[in-house]
XYZ file of C-alpha atoms in Angstrom:
658
model
C -89.004 -131.551 86.186
C -90.925 -128.592 85.386
C -89.441 -126.621 81.986
C -89.165 -123.907 84.232
C -86.754 -126.048 86.482
C -85.103 -127.045 84.155
C -84.122 -124.180 83.009
C -83.070 -123.385 86.397
C -80.806 -125.982 86.499
C -79.431 -125.016 83.176
C -78.758 -121.857 83.929
C -76.909 -122.379 87.663
C -74.473 -124.870 85.694
C -73.826 -122.467 83.008
C -72.659 -119.800 85.748
C -70.751 -122.639 87.469
C -68.703 -123.666 84.507
C -68.544 -119.911 84.431
C -67.037 -119.360 87.453
C -64.473 -122.428 87.246
C -63.226 -122.065 83.909
C -62.703 -118.220 83.761
C -63.425 -116.420 87.572
C -61.730 -119.102 90.029
C -58.745 -116.976 90.754
C -57.850 -118.828 93.991
C -57.421 -121.908 91.873
C -54.455 -120.579 90.299
C -53.280 -119.444 93.211
C -53.773 -122.799 94.718
C -52.180 -124.644 91.625
C -48.812 -121.992 91.924
C -48.495 -122.177 96.011
C -48.024 -126.285 95.301
C -45.415 -125.563 92.432
C -43.550 -122.918 94.794
C -44.692 -120.397 92.222
C -45.305 -117.620 94.993
C -42.777 -114.689 95.971
C -41.143 -115.838 99.222
C -41.105 -119.149 97.780
C -38.373 -121.751 96.927
C -39.533 -123.435 93.764
C -40.990 -127.640 92.846
C -39.327 -129.599 90.295
C -40.707 -132.008 88.875
C -38.753 -135.078 86.964
C -40.053 -136.068 84.392
C -38.307 -138.817 82.116
C -41.114 -138.046 79.402
C -40.866 -134.202 79.324
C -37.367 -134.345 79.825
C -36.552 -136.483 76.599
C -39.267 -134.339 74.154
C -37.790 -130.643 75.408
C -33.677 -131.955 74.591
C -35.185 -133.349 71.137
C -36.781 -129.304 71.295
C -33.894 -127.786 71.376
C -31.488 -129.548 69.509
C -34.320 -128.491 66.796
C -34.987 -125.536 67.836
C -34.251 -123.880 64.197
C -37.647 -125.496 62.837
C -40.516 -123.441 64.557
C -37.971 -119.969 65.725
C -37.211 -117.620 64.072
C -34.580 -115.011 65.665
C -35.086 -110.235 65.697
C -32.566 -107.891 66.855
C -33.907 -104.907 68.710
C -32.557 -102.412 70.030
C -32.547 -100.932 73.725
C -31.461 -97.420 74.861
C -30.361 -96.937 79.069
C -29.912 -94.137 81.358
C -29.833 -92.938 84.599
C -29.874 -89.654 86.340
C -29.247 -88.566 89.674
C -31.337 -85.293 90.280
C -29.948 -84.676 93.753
C -33.223 -83.484 94.272
C -33.457 -80.930 91.815
C -36.693 -80.108 89.916
C -36.565 -76.522 88.678
C -34.909 -77.127 85.936
C -37.799 -79.457 84.624
C -37.791 -77.844 81.392
C -34.341 -77.610 80.311
C -33.352 -79.481 77.103
C -32.562 -83.454 77.677
C -32.252 -84.703 74.216
C -28.302 -84.498 74.691
C -28.918 -87.522 77.026
C -32.178 -88.927 76.092
C -31.432 -88.803 72.134
C -27.977 -90.066 71.443
C -29.216 -91.921 68.277
C -29.848 -88.969 66.327
C -26.358 -89.123 66.066
C -24.564 -91.071 63.133
C -26.886 -94.025 63.736
C -29.271 -92.483 63.305
C -31.605 -95.908 64.968
C -35.053 -95.495 66.602
C -34.391 -97.952 69.797
C -37.444 -100.715 70.683
C -37.433 -99.796 74.098
C -35.881 -96.269 75.665
C -35.512 -97.569 80.411
C -34.898 -94.139 81.837
C -33.881 -95.031 85.548
C -33.524 -91.853 88.013
C -31.829 -91.311 91.250
C -32.720 -88.345 94.205
C -35.882 -87.143 92.746
C -36.978 -85.396 95.874
C -34.696 -84.388 99.036
C -33.830 -87.686 101.258
C -34.995 -85.307 103.862
C -36.508 -88.056 106.730
C -40.126 -87.542 106.306
C -39.899 -88.034 102.211
C -37.668 -91.165 103.299
C -40.758 -93.506 104.109
C -43.370 -92.473 101.484
C -43.463 -92.126 97.776
C -44.737 -88.965 96.187
C -45.963 -90.089 93.089
C -46.774 -86.054 91.412
C -42.551 -85.936 91.260
C -42.633 -89.222 88.593
C -45.278 -88.528 86.930
C -43.693 -85.042 86.240
C -40.269 -86.203 84.859
C -42.199 -88.741 82.793
C -43.753 -86.207 80.866
C -40.875 -84.852 80.435
C -38.823 -87.531 79.258
C -41.793 -88.644 76.714
C -42.086 -84.785 75.361
C -38.053 -85.180 74.800
C -38.385 -88.229 72.825
C -40.720 -87.834 70.703
C -40.877 -84.113 69.849
C -37.011 -85.080 67.633
C -38.433 -87.435 65.116
C -37.695 -85.450 62.283
C -37.639 -88.578 59.763
C -41.608 -88.894 59.193
C -40.731 -93.074 59.532
C -39.886 -93.085 63.137
C -42.945 -93.714 65.545
C -44.161 -92.393 68.723
C -43.264 -93.846 71.934
C -45.865 -94.581 74.354
C -45.453 -95.783 78.118
C -45.462 -98.982 79.058
C -44.815 -99.477 82.519
C -43.353 -96.810 85.737
C -42.782 -97.421 89.430
C -41.207 -95.503 92.319
C -39.684 -96.329 95.582
C -39.764 -92.934 97.221
C -36.882 -91.419 95.360
C -35.934 -94.022 92.571
C -37.396 -94.151 89.089
C -37.580 -96.049 87.002
C -39.638 -95.356 83.239
C -40.148 -97.406 80.013
C -41.101 -95.698 76.932
C -41.472 -98.828 74.002
C -43.139 -97.723 70.186
C -46.432 -98.099 68.993
C -45.772 -100.708 67.283
C -44.421 -103.314 69.292
C -46.639 -104.105 71.315
C -48.057 -106.793 70.315
C -45.517 -108.057 71.133
C -44.899 -107.337 74.590
C -46.296 -109.438 77.657
C -46.663 -109.993 80.892
C -45.694 -107.085 82.128
C -45.070 -106.216 85.580
C -43.460 -104.058 88.401
C -41.395 -105.031 91.368
C -39.539 -102.377 94.457
C -37.556 -103.060 97.814
C -35.947 -101.258 99.774
C -32.562 -101.586 101.506
C -32.556 -98.400 103.182
C -32.402 -98.935 108.092
C -32.076 -102.249 106.984
C -35.006 -102.433 104.488
C -37.573 -100.583 106.698
C -36.790 -97.584 104.846
C -37.067 -96.467 100.899
C -33.945 -94.117 101.050
C -31.880 -96.902 99.101
C -33.284 -99.713 97.564
C -34.340 -101.063 93.857
C -36.742 -100.591 90.700
C -37.614 -103.550 88.755
C -39.577 -103.700 85.275
C -39.628 -107.031 83.167
C -41.677 -107.795 80.281
C -41.960 -110.758 78.041
C -40.527 -109.555 74.580
C -41.597 -112.077 71.651
C -40.619 -114.632 73.156
C -37.455 -113.850 74.806
C -37.572 -112.670 79.137
C -35.891 -108.652 79.834
C -35.491 -107.299 83.299
C -34.880 -102.891 83.684
C -33.476 -102.433 86.387
C -32.156 -99.329 88.512
C -30.816 -99.416 92.215
C -29.117 -96.657 94.361
C -27.338 -98.390 96.689
C -24.916 -97.527 100.097
C -23.259 -93.912 100.068
C -19.716 -93.264 101.933
C -16.437 -93.965 100.709
C -15.707 -96.826 103.256
C -19.189 -98.495 102.608
C -18.128 -100.373 99.491
C -19.452 -103.997 101.766
C -22.549 -102.857 102.719
C -23.059 -101.657 99.312
C -22.375 -106.019 98.311
C -24.887 -106.854 100.521
C -26.918 -104.389 99.036
C -26.781 -105.345 95.599
C -27.125 -109.024 96.949
C -30.686 -108.170 99.199
C -31.693 -106.705 96.127
C -30.633 -109.824 93.382
C -32.341 -112.120 95.794
C -34.790 -110.697 97.589
C -37.125 -108.817 94.528
C -39.510 -110.459 93.439
C -41.618 -110.583 91.010
C -44.910 -112.921 90.245
C -44.805 -116.999 89.855
C -41.919 -116.313 92.616
C -39.341 -114.641 89.756
C -36.243 -113.385 90.463
C -33.968 -110.803 88.276
C -32.190 -113.960 87.589
C -34.370 -115.542 86.036
C -34.463 -113.773 82.559
C -33.127 -114.330 79.698
C -31.612 -110.404 79.415
C -31.047 -108.700 82.357
C -29.628 -104.190 82.685
C -28.451 -102.721 86.311
C -28.407 -98.879 86.088
C -28.693 -96.624 88.978
C -26.435 -94.530 91.172
C -23.839 -97.659 92.537
C -21.638 -95.448 95.023
C -18.785 -97.168 93.921
C -15.596 -94.827 94.209
C -12.098 -94.523 93.874
C -9.642 -95.931 96.240
C -7.111 -93.342 95.804
C -6.313 -90.248 97.607
C -8.096 -86.998 96.542
C -5.421 -85.186 95.260
C -3.911 -88.295 93.758
C -7.044 -88.836 91.778
C -7.817 -84.887 90.659
C -4.303 -85.161 89.432
C -5.055 -88.784 87.595
C -7.822 -86.686 86.307
C -5.990 -84.339 84.366
C -4.179 -85.964 82.400
C -5.748 -88.118 81.625
C -5.511 -91.726 83.431
C -8.492 -93.128 83.416
C -6.824 -96.849 83.197
C -5.433 -96.339 86.385
C -8.690 -94.698 87.758
C -10.899 -97.570 86.715
C -7.482 -100.024 88.277
C -8.799 -98.229 91.345
C -12.245 -98.534 91.259
C -14.562 -100.456 94.218
C -16.745 -102.096 91.813
C -14.378 -102.460 89.328
C -12.500 -104.480 92.322
C -15.472 -106.019 93.277
C -16.917 -107.971 90.399
C -13.172 -109.197 89.510
C -13.447 -110.312 93.570
C -17.203 -112.144 92.878
C -18.280 -110.498 95.940
C -20.516 -108.528 93.700
C -22.455 -108.636 90.244
C -20.927 -112.028 88.938
C -22.096 -112.979 85.732
C -21.993 -109.738 84.281
C -20.171 -107.380 82.643
C -19.799 -103.547 81.253
C -18.269 -101.252 78.778
C -14.595 -99.625 78.398
C -15.559 -96.384 80.677
C -14.125 -93.162 77.544
C -15.743 -90.511 80.407
C -14.466 -88.715 83.254
C -16.084 -89.705 86.821
C -19.657 -88.588 87.638
C -19.226 -87.425 90.648
C -19.297 -84.981 92.157
C -18.988 -81.721 90.412
C -20.650 -78.145 91.813
C -23.248 -77.979 90.243
C -24.149 -75.840 86.780
C -20.316 -76.182 86.055
C -17.703 -78.800 85.702
C -15.283 -78.270 88.454
C -15.154 -81.420 91.102
C -16.011 -81.113 93.947
C -14.781 -77.474 96.223
C -16.320 -77.542 99.224
C -15.368 -78.440 103.120
C -15.792 -82.411 102.214
C -13.861 -81.947 98.996
C -15.568 -85.430 97.768
C -13.440 -87.845 95.750
C -14.405 -87.715 92.564
C -15.473 -91.234 91.456
C -17.635 -93.484 89.104
C -20.670 -93.768 90.964
C -22.911 -94.098 88.173
C -22.573 -97.100 86.082
C -25.312 -99.653 83.438
C -24.429 -102.802 83.687
C -25.572 -105.840 81.545
C -25.867 -109.456 81.613
C -27.264 -112.220 78.503
C -24.990 -114.324 75.816
C -27.658 -111.784 73.199
C -27.216 -108.863 74.277
C -24.521 -106.527 72.626
C -23.379 -103.290 74.208
C -23.135 -100.307 71.278
C -21.968 -97.467 73.241
C -21.661 -96.048 76.222
C -20.520 -92.739 77.449
C -21.988 -89.098 79.630
C -24.007 -86.273 78.578
C -22.909 -82.471 79.613
C -26.726 -81.979 81.877
C -25.089 -79.527 84.676
C -27.280 -78.383 87.374
C -26.927 -81.839 89.040
C -23.898 -82.478 91.241
C -24.312 -85.676 89.178
C -23.832 -86.575 85.262
C -25.636 -88.272 83.175
C -25.121 -92.143 81.901
C -26.515 -93.759 78.695
C -25.853 -97.036 77.028
C -27.148 -98.798 73.702
C -27.136 -102.073 72.729
C -28.135 -104.710 69.966
C -30.463 -107.574 71.605
C -31.806 -110.785 69.922
C -34.908 -111.738 70.655
C -36.856 -114.974 69.688
C -39.569 -114.888 68.175
C -41.607 -119.393 68.381
C -43.581 -120.930 66.081
C -46.153 -121.872 68.673
C -48.255 -123.850 66.334
C -45.224 -125.634 64.480
C -43.876 -126.576 68.186
C -46.550 -128.025 69.307
C -46.763 -129.777 66.045
C -42.622 -130.956 66.223
C -43.694 -131.543 69.873
C -46.793 -134.225 68.970
C -44.884 -136.006 66.320
C -41.318 -136.268 68.423
C -43.942 -137.880 70.959
C -45.223 -141.093 68.865
C -41.647 -141.701 67.109
C -40.806 -142.217 70.718
C -44.531 -143.690 71.956
C -43.470 -147.664 70.726
C -39.956 -148.385 71.380
C -41.040 -147.587 75.045
C -44.589 -148.965 75.236
C -45.890 -152.574 75.578
C -49.386 -153.666 73.804
C -51.744 -154.174 76.808
C -52.681 -158.376 77.593
C -55.189 -159.181 75.182
C -53.000 -156.818 72.213
C -56.624 -155.777 70.799
C -56.858 -152.243 73.479
C -55.478 -149.720 73.403
C -53.417 -148.936 76.955
C -55.168 -147.948 79.303
C -53.434 -144.490 79.408
C -50.268 -142.350 77.302
C -48.246 -142.774 79.884
C -48.438 -146.613 81.274
C -46.075 -149.121 80.639
C -43.149 -147.117 79.951
C -39.543 -148.622 79.866
C -36.978 -146.718 82.221
C -35.249 -144.221 80.280
C -32.735 -145.463 81.877
C -30.606 -148.788 83.189
C -31.622 -149.881 86.818
C -34.340 -146.592 86.650
C -38.095 -148.357 87.549
C -40.227 -146.896 84.204
C -42.611 -143.524 84.472
C -45.510 -143.599 86.647
C -49.005 -142.984 86.306
C -52.773 -143.169 87.920
C -52.673 -147.199 87.910
C -48.943 -148.112 88.278
C -46.660 -146.865 90.680
C -43.009 -147.903 91.084
C -42.984 -146.845 94.444
C -46.865 -149.290 94.891
C -45.782 -151.590 92.845
C -50.184 -153.759 92.989
C -50.333 -151.900 96.233
C -47.576 -153.961 98.112
C -44.171 -151.682 100.225
C -41.953 -150.874 98.132
C -38.425 -152.612 99.047
C -34.878 -152.141 97.728
C -33.805 -154.904 96.376
C -30.136 -153.324 96.352
C -27.173 -155.371 97.335
C -23.692 -153.404 96.937
C -21.003 -155.433 94.968
C -19.025 -155.347 97.648
C -18.944 -155.856 101.547
C -17.479 -152.989 102.239
C -19.084 -150.751 99.484
C -22.101 -148.238 100.351
C -24.175 -146.061 98.478
C -22.276 -142.323 97.477
C -23.878 -139.626 99.972
C -22.839 -137.184 97.157
C -24.506 -137.712 94.879
C -26.908 -135.145 93.877
C -30.936 -136.595 94.280
C -32.424 -135.623 91.088
C -30.775 -139.594 89.423
C -30.833 -137.849 86.129
C -28.600 -135.281 86.786
C -25.251 -135.899 85.042
C -22.434 -135.552 87.860
C -18.811 -137.508 87.753
C -19.243 -138.987 91.146
C -19.776 -143.195 91.550
C -22.858 -144.778 93.289
C -21.201 -147.007 95.001
C -18.378 -146.041 97.418
C -15.667 -147.856 100.086
C -15.236 -148.118 102.859
C -12.369 -148.121 105.320
C -10.908 -147.828 108.815
C -8.301 -145.765 110.125
C -6.471 -145.475 112.894
C -6.291 -142.368 115.074
C -3.271 -141.327 117.839
C -4.958 -142.636 120.901
C -6.440 -145.767 120.400
C -9.524 -144.417 118.651
C -10.693 -145.593 115.085
C -13.226 -144.225 112.709
C -15.178 -145.528 109.662
C -14.178 -143.022 106.840
C -15.426 -142.931 103.417
C -13.087 -142.262 100.621
C -15.226 -141.146 97.116
C -14.251 -140.920 93.716
C -13.519 -137.283 93.694
C -11.615 -137.360 96.768
C -13.904 -136.640 99.716
C -13.430 -138.360 102.725
C -16.223 -138.670 104.956
C -16.527 -140.058 108.294
C -19.316 -142.507 108.941
C -19.742 -143.239 112.376
C -18.534 -141.151 115.677
C -15.132 -142.656 116.880
C -15.058 -145.096 119.254
C -12.551 -144.506 122.209
C -10.705 -148.096 122.480
C -10.656 -149.133 126.602
C -7.939 -149.183 128.313
C -6.502 -151.232 130.808
C -4.576 -149.891 134.297
C -3.424 -151.293 137.879
C -6.028 -148.220 139.164
C -9.147 -149.676 137.387
C -8.937 -153.164 139.317
C -9.683 -151.664 142.545
C -12.746 -149.840 141.108
C -15.867 -151.309 142.159
C -18.507 -151.465 139.085
C -22.291 -151.797 139.479
C -24.460 -154.924 138.102
C -25.621 -154.086 135.005
C -21.670 -152.708 134.481
C -20.671 -156.346 134.993
C -23.906 -157.684 133.225
C -23.087 -155.459 130.594
C -21.216 -157.275 126.451
C -19.052 -153.836 125.851
C -18.494 -150.802 128.421
C -19.598 -147.819 127.119
C -16.749 -145.977 126.597
C -14.726 -142.527 127.872
C -15.012 -139.505 126.178
C -12.075 -137.911 124.803
C -10.478 -135.728 126.798
C -9.505 -132.049 125.835
C -6.544 -131.541 127.048
C -3.514 -133.338 126.400
C -3.070 -133.872 130.704
C -3.873 -137.228 132.435
C -6.745 -136.777 134.792
C -5.455 -138.227 138.218
C -7.991 -139.590 139.283
C -8.672 -139.379 143.007
C -7.194 -141.577 145.527
C -8.758 -144.475 146.667
C -9.371 -144.596 150.988
C -6.700 -147.146 152.662
C -7.546 -150.727 153.702
C -9.066 -150.547 157.178
C -7.478 -153.760 159.014
C -9.430 -155.510 161.928
C -9.967 -154.383 165.356
C -7.305 -156.170 167.773
C -10.058 -156.780 170.316
C -12.033 -158.844 166.966
C -8.408 -161.626 166.474
C -6.597 -164.171 168.562
C -3.763 -162.212 167.212
C -2.736 -159.265 165.983
C -0.956 -160.160 162.456
C -1.542 -162.771 160.229
C 1.936 -164.787 159.729
C 2.499 -165.596 155.795
C 5.668 -165.566 154.589
C 6.793 -162.029 153.975
C 7.515 -159.403 156.243
C 5.480 -158.802 159.349
C 5.304 -155.690 159.202
C 1.338 -154.472 158.146
C 2.750 -151.230 157.878
C 4.942 -151.752 155.548
C 2.498 -152.287 152.751
C -0.312 -149.934 153.988
C -1.571 -148.367 150.424
C -1.048 -145.040 150.409
C -1.937 -142.247 148.234
C 1.069 -142.411 145.572
C 0.810 -145.646 145.679
C -2.784 -145.551 144.132
C -1.167 -143.281 141.525
C -1.466 -145.970 138.444
C 2.054 -147.014 138.961
C 1.057 -150.214 140.141
C 0.469 -153.362 137.096
C -2.998 -154.953 137.355
C -1.401 -157.341 139.248
C 0.215 -155.997 142.323
C -3.560 -155.736 143.181
C -6.740 -158.314 143.431
C -9.897 -158.628 141.153
C -13.040 -156.387 143.012
C -14.485 -158.789 144.696
C -18.751 -158.556 143.308
C -21.234 -156.688 144.726
C -23.465 -159.136 147.454
C -27.139 -159.479 145.653
C -25.245 -159.589 142.208
C -26.343 -163.410 140.914
C -23.026 -163.098 138.337
C -19.583 -162.770 139.363
C -16.698 -161.967 136.409
C -14.966 -164.996 136.902
C -18.429 -165.877 136.008
C -19.432 -163.462 133.201
C -16.504 -165.042 131.150
C -15.920 -160.547 131.456
C -13.025 -158.626 132.376
C -14.955 -155.992 134.357
C -12.466 -153.005 132.193
C -11.695 -154.272 128.708
C -15.031 -156.885 128.256
C -12.389 -159.540 125.954
C -11.062 -161.795 129.172
C -13.464 -163.960 128.253
C -12.869 -167.258 129.589
C -9.339 -165.995 131.034
C -8.131 -166.646 134.780
C -7.465 -163.405 136.703
C -4.346 -162.557 136.487
C -2.178 -164.103 139.529
C -1.833 -161.731 142.742
C 1.672 -161.213 145.096
C -0.012 -159.723 147.308
C 0.257 -163.037 149.167
C 4.072 -162.441 149.631
C 3.086 -160.268 151.889
C 1.841 -159.408 155.019
C -2.111 -159.001 154.907
C -2.929 -155.465 157.198
C -5.456 -156.206 159.987
C -9.042 -154.767 158.781
C -10.866 -152.758 161.157
C -14.335 -152.898 162.267
C -16.775 -151.264 160.444
C -14.282 -150.058 158.213
C -14.715 -149.552 154.530
C -16.873 -150.842 151.790
C -13.863 -153.588 151.620
C -14.476 -154.737 154.806
C -18.073 -156.118 154.836
C -20.255 -155.255 158.185
C -21.698 -158.697 158.379
C -18.160 -160.312 158.575
C -17.485 -158.298 162.255
C -19.048 -161.474 163.866
C -15.723 -164.114 161.978
C -13.752 -164.613 164.365
C -11.370 -167.585 161.836
C -8.019 -166.360 162.515
C -6.719 -169.552 159.551
C -9.897 -168.833 156.987
C -7.535 -165.714 156.490
C -4.773 -167.189 155.801
C -6.395 -168.075 152.891
C -7.954 -165.439 151.751
C -6.390 -165.080 148.014
C -7.864 -160.943 147.658
C -8.739 -159.058 150.456
C -12.136 -160.981 150.168
C -13.918 -161.304 152.780
C -16.104 -164.145 154.305
C -19.131 -164.109 154.960
C -21.252 -165.639 157.163
C -22.980 -169.191 156.087
């Protein structure tokens, strides 16, 4: 190989290595797809006993590599009602409340807007960013121009998002930028079943140090009686709004919702106004729709709201402090709210500001948030130490004892009794030495089975037992049903009910097919949906033999001689006679085996070895069959003229020609 060829190969190898390790975005996307981390995917959970053990130990010793830090967060929301002409008005009373007694500069400033533009039919289908950019500059100038103390830091825009008239703007102190990473934004439409953006939410998430923070501004459905639709909007946003790697709002340590939620007060307009004049905010809050829905668990579960100490923020006449005096006379309500969720979050203030150029009043809240700072180097050292400490207890040496183990995870013992060792590339517990898996587990008793209520993950703590008792319960109507009883008291059916066959005199007159007679058991008939007994169609009368084919018109017998007296009629076939009153049906020609040979009753399948029930028909006069009659008479016997043989017939079976 020439020198030029070697250099070309080296260049190609370096280029390929760079593309595979730094420029191949498809590889990461493939990994995320396989793990269920893409949008609208369900996550894939990987259970590893070794990693689970290390994680539990690291959590118990988190104080060794974690330090806590407290930051301040400001959150404000304002429904502008499409009023953009007053953008130069002083906003410090709303955006800079920390300049008062506390004089604490927040680390994060989150401002949410609703109805930045008039929600006309043309506007709700598109987003105009120019109005949002104007309000961004107004907020930035307000919070930076109020810093009289030279020690206060300047705020910078971290990220902003917009959905038609709703927008969220997040500012942070310049010194906090080095602690923030993984900043993302997302939107979710809820107007017109998710097609229009007049209603919906805008969310921004970040990792502040090692704490995940999510900020959401929302504009929910309007209307006094549409609280159920507002609940649906919340569920749509909470489950449908997704970030990268399929992260949802609930996948964060700290969550703050702010916006115009449009929940109203469930009282009449006159009563609400009288309570406002009397300052009875407690009675108003007891009838607040959002409060009632949160208590019932229909909206914002596990969220909290501080005590409301300000008057309803909707609806005012523009430029005044008077509630709506128009013909609509809308009921005053707390439409603008701020909610929080997180054990590391503590709210310190919840108030409103006197800005009157909109029909809403702006609301703001301040929080103290505890974030975690993890020393990654110290954590890695502790993880390796725990792994080395655990390794001698769960690993074993190779056969010769001198060489190292095949791999770090080869030969692990069971982490719990009854579980197989951890699998590896060379040893899989479900394919041991290339053999297919075969369960060796046997139930402790014959009437026990595995508990189907146990969780699929064997490492999940549960109160359910491994085995449950299986018994039988008798149901009304003669059917049996297998049931199982678990320790939690849940009774679950294991098999469909089996109907016991019923024996009646009516069934003895039926003609069964060859396959049915040869079957050891009969299929159970379906249970009627009603309680009444179904009446079967009456069988045809027994035909009589023509007199021209008989030597005498009657058959002598010990009973009465009137044959018509005992001819079956429609009323006599309604099941009033027992099975002993009529003979069993004759087997069909060519069936090969009769009922008596099979040892089965054609109706129950349980009378094997028993003789057929005695017939009392011989004490009655036999009706004279007619030629060419029904199915029971048989056309092949019309040439038979033996009257003496007819007297010995034990049933209605006709004689067959030899």
